[in-house]
Short mmCIF file of C-alpha atoms in Angstrom, two decimals:
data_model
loop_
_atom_site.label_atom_id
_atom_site.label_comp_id
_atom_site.label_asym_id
_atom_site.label_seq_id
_atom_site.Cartn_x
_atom_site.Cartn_y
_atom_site.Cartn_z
CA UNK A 1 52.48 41.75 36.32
CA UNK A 2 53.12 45.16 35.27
CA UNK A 3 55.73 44.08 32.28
CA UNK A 4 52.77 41.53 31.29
CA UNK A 5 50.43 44.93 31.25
CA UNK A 6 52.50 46.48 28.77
CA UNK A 7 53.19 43.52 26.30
CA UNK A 8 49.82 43.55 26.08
CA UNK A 9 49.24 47.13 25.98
CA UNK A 10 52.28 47.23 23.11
CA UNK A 11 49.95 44.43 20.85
CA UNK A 12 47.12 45.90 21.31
CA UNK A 13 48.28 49.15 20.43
CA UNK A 14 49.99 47.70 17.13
CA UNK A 15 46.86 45.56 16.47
CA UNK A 16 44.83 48.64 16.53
CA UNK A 17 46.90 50.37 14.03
CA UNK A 18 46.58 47.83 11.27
CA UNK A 19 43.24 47.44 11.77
CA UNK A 20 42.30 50.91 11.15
CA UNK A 21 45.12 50.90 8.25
CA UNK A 22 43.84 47.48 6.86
CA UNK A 23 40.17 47.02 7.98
CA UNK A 24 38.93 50.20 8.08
CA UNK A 25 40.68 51.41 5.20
CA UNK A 26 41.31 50.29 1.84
CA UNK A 27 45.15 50.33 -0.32
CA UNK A 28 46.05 53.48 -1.88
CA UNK A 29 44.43 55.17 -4.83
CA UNK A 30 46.76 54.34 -8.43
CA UNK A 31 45.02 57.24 -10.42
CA UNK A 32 42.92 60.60 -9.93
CA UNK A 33 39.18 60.03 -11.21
CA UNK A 34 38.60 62.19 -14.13
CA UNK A 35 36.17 64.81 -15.55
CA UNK A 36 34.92 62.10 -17.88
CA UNK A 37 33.86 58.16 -17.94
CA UNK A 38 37.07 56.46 -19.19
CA UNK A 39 36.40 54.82 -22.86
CA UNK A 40 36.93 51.60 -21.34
CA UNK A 41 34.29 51.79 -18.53
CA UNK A 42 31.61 48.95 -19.56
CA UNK A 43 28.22 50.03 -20.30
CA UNK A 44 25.14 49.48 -17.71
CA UNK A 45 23.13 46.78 -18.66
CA UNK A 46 19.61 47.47 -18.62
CA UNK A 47 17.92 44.37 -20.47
CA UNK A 48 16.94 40.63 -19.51
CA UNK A 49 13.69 41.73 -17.82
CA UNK A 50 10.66 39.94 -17.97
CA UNK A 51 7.02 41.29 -18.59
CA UNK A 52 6.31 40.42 -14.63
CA UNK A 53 8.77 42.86 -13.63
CA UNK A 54 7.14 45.36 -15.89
CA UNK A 55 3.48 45.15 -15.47
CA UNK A 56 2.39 49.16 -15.92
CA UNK A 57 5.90 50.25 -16.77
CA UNK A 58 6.30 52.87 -19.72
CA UNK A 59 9.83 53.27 -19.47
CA UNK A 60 13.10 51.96 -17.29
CA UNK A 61 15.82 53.62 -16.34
CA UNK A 62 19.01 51.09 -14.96
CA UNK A 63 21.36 53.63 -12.55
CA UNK A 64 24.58 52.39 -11.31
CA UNK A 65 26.15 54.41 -9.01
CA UNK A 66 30.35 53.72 -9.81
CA UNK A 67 32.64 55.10 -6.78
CA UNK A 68 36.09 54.51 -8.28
CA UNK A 69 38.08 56.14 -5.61
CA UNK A 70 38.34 58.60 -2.55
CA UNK A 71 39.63 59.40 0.71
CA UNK A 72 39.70 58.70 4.27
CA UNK A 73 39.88 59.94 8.19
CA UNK A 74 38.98 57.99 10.85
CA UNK A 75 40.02 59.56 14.19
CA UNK A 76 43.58 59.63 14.21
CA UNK A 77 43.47 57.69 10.78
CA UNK A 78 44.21 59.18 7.12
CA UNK A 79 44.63 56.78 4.58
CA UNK A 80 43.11 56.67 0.67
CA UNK A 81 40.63 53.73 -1.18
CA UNK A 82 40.48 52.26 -4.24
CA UNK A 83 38.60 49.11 -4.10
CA UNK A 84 35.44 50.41 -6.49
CA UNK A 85 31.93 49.54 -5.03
CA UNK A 86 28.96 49.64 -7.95
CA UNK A 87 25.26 50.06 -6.43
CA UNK A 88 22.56 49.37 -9.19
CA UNK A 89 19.07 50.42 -8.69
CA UNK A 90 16.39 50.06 -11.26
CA UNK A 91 13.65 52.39 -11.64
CA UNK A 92 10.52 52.81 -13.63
CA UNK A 93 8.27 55.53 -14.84
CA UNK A 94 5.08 54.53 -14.00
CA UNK A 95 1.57 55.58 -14.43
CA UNK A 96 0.88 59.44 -13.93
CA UNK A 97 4.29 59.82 -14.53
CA UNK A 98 4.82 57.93 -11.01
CA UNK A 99 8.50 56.90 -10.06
CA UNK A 100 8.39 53.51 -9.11
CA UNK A 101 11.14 50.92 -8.27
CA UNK A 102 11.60 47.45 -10.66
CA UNK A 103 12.42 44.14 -8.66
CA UNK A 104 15.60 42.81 -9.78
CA UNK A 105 17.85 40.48 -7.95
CA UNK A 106 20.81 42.22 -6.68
CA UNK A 107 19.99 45.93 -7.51
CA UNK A 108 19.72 47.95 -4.79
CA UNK A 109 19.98 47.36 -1.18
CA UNK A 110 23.01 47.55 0.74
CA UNK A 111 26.48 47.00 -1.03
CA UNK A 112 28.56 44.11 -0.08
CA UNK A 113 31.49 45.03 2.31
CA UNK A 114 33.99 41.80 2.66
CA UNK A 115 35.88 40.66 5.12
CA UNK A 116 39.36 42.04 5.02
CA UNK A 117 42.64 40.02 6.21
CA UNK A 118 45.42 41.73 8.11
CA UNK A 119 48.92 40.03 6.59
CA UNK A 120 50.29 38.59 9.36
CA UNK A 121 47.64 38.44 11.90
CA UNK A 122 48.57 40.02 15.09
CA UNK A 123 52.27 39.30 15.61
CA UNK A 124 51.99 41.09 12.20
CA UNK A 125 51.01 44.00 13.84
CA UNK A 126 53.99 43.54 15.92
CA UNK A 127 56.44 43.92 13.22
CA UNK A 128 57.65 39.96 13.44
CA UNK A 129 56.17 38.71 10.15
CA UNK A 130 58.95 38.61 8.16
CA UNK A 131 62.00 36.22 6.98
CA UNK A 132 62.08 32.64 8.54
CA UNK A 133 59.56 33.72 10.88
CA UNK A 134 56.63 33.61 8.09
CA UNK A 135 56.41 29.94 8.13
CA UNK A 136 55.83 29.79 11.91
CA UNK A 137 53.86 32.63 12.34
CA UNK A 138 51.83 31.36 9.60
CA UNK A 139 50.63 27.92 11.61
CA UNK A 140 49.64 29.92 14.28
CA UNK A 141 46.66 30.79 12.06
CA UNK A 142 43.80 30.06 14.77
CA UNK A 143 45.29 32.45 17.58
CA UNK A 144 47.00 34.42 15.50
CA UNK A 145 44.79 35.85 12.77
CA UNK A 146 43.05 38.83 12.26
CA UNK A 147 40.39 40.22 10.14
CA UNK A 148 38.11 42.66 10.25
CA UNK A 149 34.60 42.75 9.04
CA UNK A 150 32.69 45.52 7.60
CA UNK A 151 28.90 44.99 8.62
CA UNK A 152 25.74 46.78 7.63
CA UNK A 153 23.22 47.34 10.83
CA UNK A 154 20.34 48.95 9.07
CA UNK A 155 19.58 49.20 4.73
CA UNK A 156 21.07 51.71 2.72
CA UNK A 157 18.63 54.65 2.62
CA UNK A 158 18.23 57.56 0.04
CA UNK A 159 16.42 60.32 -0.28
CA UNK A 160 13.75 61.13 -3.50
CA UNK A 161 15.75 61.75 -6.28
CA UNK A 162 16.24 65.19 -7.48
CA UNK A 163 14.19 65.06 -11.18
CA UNK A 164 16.44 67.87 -12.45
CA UNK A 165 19.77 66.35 -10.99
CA UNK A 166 18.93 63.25 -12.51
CA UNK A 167 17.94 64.16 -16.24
CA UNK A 168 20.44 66.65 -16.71
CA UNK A 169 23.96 65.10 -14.67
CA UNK A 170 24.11 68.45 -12.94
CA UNK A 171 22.99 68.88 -8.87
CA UNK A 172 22.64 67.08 -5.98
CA UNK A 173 20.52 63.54 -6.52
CA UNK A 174 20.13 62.69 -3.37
CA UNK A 175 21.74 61.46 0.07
CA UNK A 176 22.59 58.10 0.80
CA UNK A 177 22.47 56.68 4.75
CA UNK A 178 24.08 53.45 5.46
CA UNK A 179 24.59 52.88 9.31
CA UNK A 180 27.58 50.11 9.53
CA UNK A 181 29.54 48.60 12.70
CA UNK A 182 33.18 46.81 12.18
CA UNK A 183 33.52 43.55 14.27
CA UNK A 184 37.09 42.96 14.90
CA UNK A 185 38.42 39.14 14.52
CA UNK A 186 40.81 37.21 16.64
CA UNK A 187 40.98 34.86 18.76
CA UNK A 188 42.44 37.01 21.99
CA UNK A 189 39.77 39.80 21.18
CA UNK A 190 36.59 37.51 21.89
CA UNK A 191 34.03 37.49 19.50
CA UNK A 192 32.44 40.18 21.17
CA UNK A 193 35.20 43.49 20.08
CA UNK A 194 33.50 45.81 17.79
CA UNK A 195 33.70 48.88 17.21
CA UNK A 196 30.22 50.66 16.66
CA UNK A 197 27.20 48.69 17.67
CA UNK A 198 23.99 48.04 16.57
CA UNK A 199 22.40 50.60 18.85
CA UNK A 200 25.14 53.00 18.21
CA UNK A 201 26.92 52.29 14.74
CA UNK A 202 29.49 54.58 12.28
CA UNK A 203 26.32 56.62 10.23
CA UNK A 204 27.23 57.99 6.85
CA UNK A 205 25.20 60.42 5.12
CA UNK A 206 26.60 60.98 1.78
CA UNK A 207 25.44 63.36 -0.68
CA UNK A 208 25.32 62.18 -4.25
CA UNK A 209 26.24 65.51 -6.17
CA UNK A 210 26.45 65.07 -9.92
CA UNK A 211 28.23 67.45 -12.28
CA UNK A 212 29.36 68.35 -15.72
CA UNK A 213 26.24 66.84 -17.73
CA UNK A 214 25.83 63.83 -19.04
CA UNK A 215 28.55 62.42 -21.92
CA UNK A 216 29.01 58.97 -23.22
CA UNK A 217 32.67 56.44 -21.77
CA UNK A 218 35.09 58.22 -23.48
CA UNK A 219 33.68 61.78 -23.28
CA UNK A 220 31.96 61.41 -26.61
CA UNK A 221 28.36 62.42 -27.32
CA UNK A 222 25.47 60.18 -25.89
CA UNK A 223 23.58 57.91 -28.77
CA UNK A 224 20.38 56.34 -28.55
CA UNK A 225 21.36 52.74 -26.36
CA UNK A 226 24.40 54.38 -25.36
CA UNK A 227 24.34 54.84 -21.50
CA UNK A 228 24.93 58.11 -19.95
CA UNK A 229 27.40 59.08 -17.62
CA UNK A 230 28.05 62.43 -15.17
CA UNK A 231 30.78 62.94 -12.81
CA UNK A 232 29.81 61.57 -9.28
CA UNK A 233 31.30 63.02 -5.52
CA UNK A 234 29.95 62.10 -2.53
CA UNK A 235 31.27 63.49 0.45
CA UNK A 236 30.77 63.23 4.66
CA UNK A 237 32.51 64.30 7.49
CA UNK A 238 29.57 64.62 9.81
CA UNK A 239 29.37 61.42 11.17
CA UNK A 240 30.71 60.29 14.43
CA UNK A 241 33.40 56.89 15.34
CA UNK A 242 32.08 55.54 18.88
CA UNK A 243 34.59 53.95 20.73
CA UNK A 244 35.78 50.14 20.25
CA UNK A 245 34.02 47.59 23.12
CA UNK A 246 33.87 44.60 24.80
CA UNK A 247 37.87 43.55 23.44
CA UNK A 248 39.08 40.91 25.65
CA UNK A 249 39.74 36.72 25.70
CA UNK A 250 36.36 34.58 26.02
CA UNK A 251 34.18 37.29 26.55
CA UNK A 252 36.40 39.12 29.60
CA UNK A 253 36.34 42.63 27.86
CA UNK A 254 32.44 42.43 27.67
CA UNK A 255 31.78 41.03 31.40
CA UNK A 256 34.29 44.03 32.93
CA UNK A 257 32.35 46.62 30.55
CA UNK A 258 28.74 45.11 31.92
CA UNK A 259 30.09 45.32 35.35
CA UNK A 260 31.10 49.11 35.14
CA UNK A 261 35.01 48.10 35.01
CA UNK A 262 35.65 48.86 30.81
CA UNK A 263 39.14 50.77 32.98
CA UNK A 264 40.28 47.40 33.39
CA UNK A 265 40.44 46.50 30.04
CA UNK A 266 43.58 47.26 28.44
CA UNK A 267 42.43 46.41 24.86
CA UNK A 268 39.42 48.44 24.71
CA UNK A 269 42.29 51.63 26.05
CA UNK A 270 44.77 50.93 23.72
CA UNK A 271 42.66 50.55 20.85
CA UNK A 272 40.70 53.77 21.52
CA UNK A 273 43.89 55.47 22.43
CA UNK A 274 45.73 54.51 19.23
CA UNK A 275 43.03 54.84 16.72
CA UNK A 276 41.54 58.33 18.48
CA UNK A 277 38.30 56.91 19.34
CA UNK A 278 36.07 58.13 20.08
CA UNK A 279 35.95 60.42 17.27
CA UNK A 280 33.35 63.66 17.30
CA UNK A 281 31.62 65.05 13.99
CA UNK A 282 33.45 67.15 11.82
CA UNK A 283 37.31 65.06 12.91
CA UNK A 284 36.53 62.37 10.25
CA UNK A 285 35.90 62.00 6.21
CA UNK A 286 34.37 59.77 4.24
CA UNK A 287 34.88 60.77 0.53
CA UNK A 288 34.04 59.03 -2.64
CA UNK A 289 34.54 59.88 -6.64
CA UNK A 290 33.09 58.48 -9.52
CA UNK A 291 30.37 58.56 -12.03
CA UNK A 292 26.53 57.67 -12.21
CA UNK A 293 25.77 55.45 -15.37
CA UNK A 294 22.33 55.68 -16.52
CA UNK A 295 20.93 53.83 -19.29
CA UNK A 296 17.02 53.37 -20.16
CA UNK A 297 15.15 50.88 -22.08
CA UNK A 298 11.78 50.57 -23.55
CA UNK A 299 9.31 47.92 -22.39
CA UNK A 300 7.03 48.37 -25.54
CA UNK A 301 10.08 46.79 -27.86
CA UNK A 302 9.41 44.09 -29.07
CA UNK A 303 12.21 41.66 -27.44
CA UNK A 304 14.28 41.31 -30.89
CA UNK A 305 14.78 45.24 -30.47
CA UNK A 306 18.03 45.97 -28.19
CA UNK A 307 16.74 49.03 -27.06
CA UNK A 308 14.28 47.09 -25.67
CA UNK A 309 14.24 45.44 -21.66
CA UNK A 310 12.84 42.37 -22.79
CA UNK A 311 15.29 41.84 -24.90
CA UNK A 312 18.40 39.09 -23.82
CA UNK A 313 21.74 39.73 -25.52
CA UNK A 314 23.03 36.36 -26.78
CA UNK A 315 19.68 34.78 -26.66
#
């Protein structure tokens, strides 16, 4: 019984490692983000809009918010990303010079965060998936896989834009909230092992600071059309990791947690204990770099005009 305790203390000690390494955390960065947009970064499109969407609109402005690359801590966890994430909002100025938002399918809201695989599933995480094993290990699929998913528990929130920030590319725009929860996949782990919960989930408050002014890709001088990009960096290590729950085959881990015996369950330790979770504010780091792209059109164009946002590139 005791040997039994530690092979499974052993996997799930290994399992928690490449989750935080692979789930958690994304492959390492290739190249250091830059002063300026790169000449190849695509424009923001800010056209296609009907007169619906624009009914007391005197002038749009299409924001993408780029984050190329960063860096990582998670408890015990330091690792880089590189796996860009765009979020688009579309904003109009309004009457009285009002700031109002412009429906648009798929701008704004909360960013999509996939599912993420773990090569080799859990004997993977034992070090085993390799050579003439892959094959095998391979149709053990449905007991054997892992993956990790990335989910949103509440909308991505921001504070009022910063008028200044935004018009010039120089301050802080505003703070971002996004309250997430990873749910841990596999077969032995129940469908139940998560770490952060919906009443308790991983909070980041990022602060969208802009720099250096605006400048067109390529560093070159803004022309009408053109859109304009600043240097982006958003950074957090305030928030707090709970610690990973309710780990354990057909729903044991949860049942011994409700019951007050969570000492019982060996996943739930080893996990916490390899990942160093729970993790207090100010031991982890969230930190992103990119660039904001903002371009503006005009909705009194007629919809031959490319400046304008009725017009359809194409068409």
């Amino acid at each position: 019984m005791r040997s039994r305790t530690q092979r499974l203390r052993r996997a799930a000690t290994a399992l928690a490692a490449v989750l935080a390494a692979g789930v958690l955390l994304a492959p390492a960065a290739a190249a250091e983000v830059g002063d300026t947009a790169p000449a190849d970064m695509p424009e923001v499109q800010c056209n296609n809009f009907t007169e619906e969407q624009l009914t007391d609109i005197l002038l749009v402005f299409c924001v993408e918010l780029r984050l190329l690359e960063g860096q990582v801590k998670f408890g015990g966890i330091e690792s880089t990303l590189n796996d860009p994430v765009t979020i688009r909002q579309v904003i109009g100025l309004g009457p009285g010079l009002s700031i109002v938002p412009v429906p648009e399918e798929g701008a704004g809201g909360t960013p999509s965060l996939p599912s993420v695989k773990v090569p080799g599933g859990l004997l993977g995480a034992l070090g085993l998936y390799q050579g003439v094993l892959q094959p095998i290990i391979d149709l053990l699929e449905p007991v054997n896989g892992v993956s990790g998913d990335i989910q949103t528990v509440g909308e991505l929130e921001q504070t009022p834009p910063d008028i200044v920030a935004f018009l010039t590319g120089e301050g802080l725009l505003t703070t971002a909230t996004l309250p997430i929860k990873v749910k841990i996949n596999n077969l032995l782990l129940g469908e139940t092992c998560t770490i952060g919960t919906d009443d308790n989930p991983v909070t980041f408050e990022l602060p969208i600071q802009l720099s250096g002014g605006y400048h067109a890709a390529g560093g070159e001088e803004v022309e009408g059309g053109d859109t304009n990009f600043a240097r982006l960096d958003a950074t957090d290590d305030s928030f707090e990791i709970p610690a990973a729950a309710d780990c354990g085959l057909l729903g044991v881990g949860k049942a011994l947690n409700d019951a007050d015996l969570g000492q019982l369950n060996v996943f739930d330790t080893a996990i916490n204990s390899a990942v160093g979770l729970p993790s207090p504010s100010g031991n982890n780091l969230l930190d992103f770099d990119g660039f904001i792209g903002v371009r503006p059109c005009d909705p009194s164009r007629p919809a031959d005009d490319h400046l304008s946002c009725l017009h359809q590139p194409g068409a």
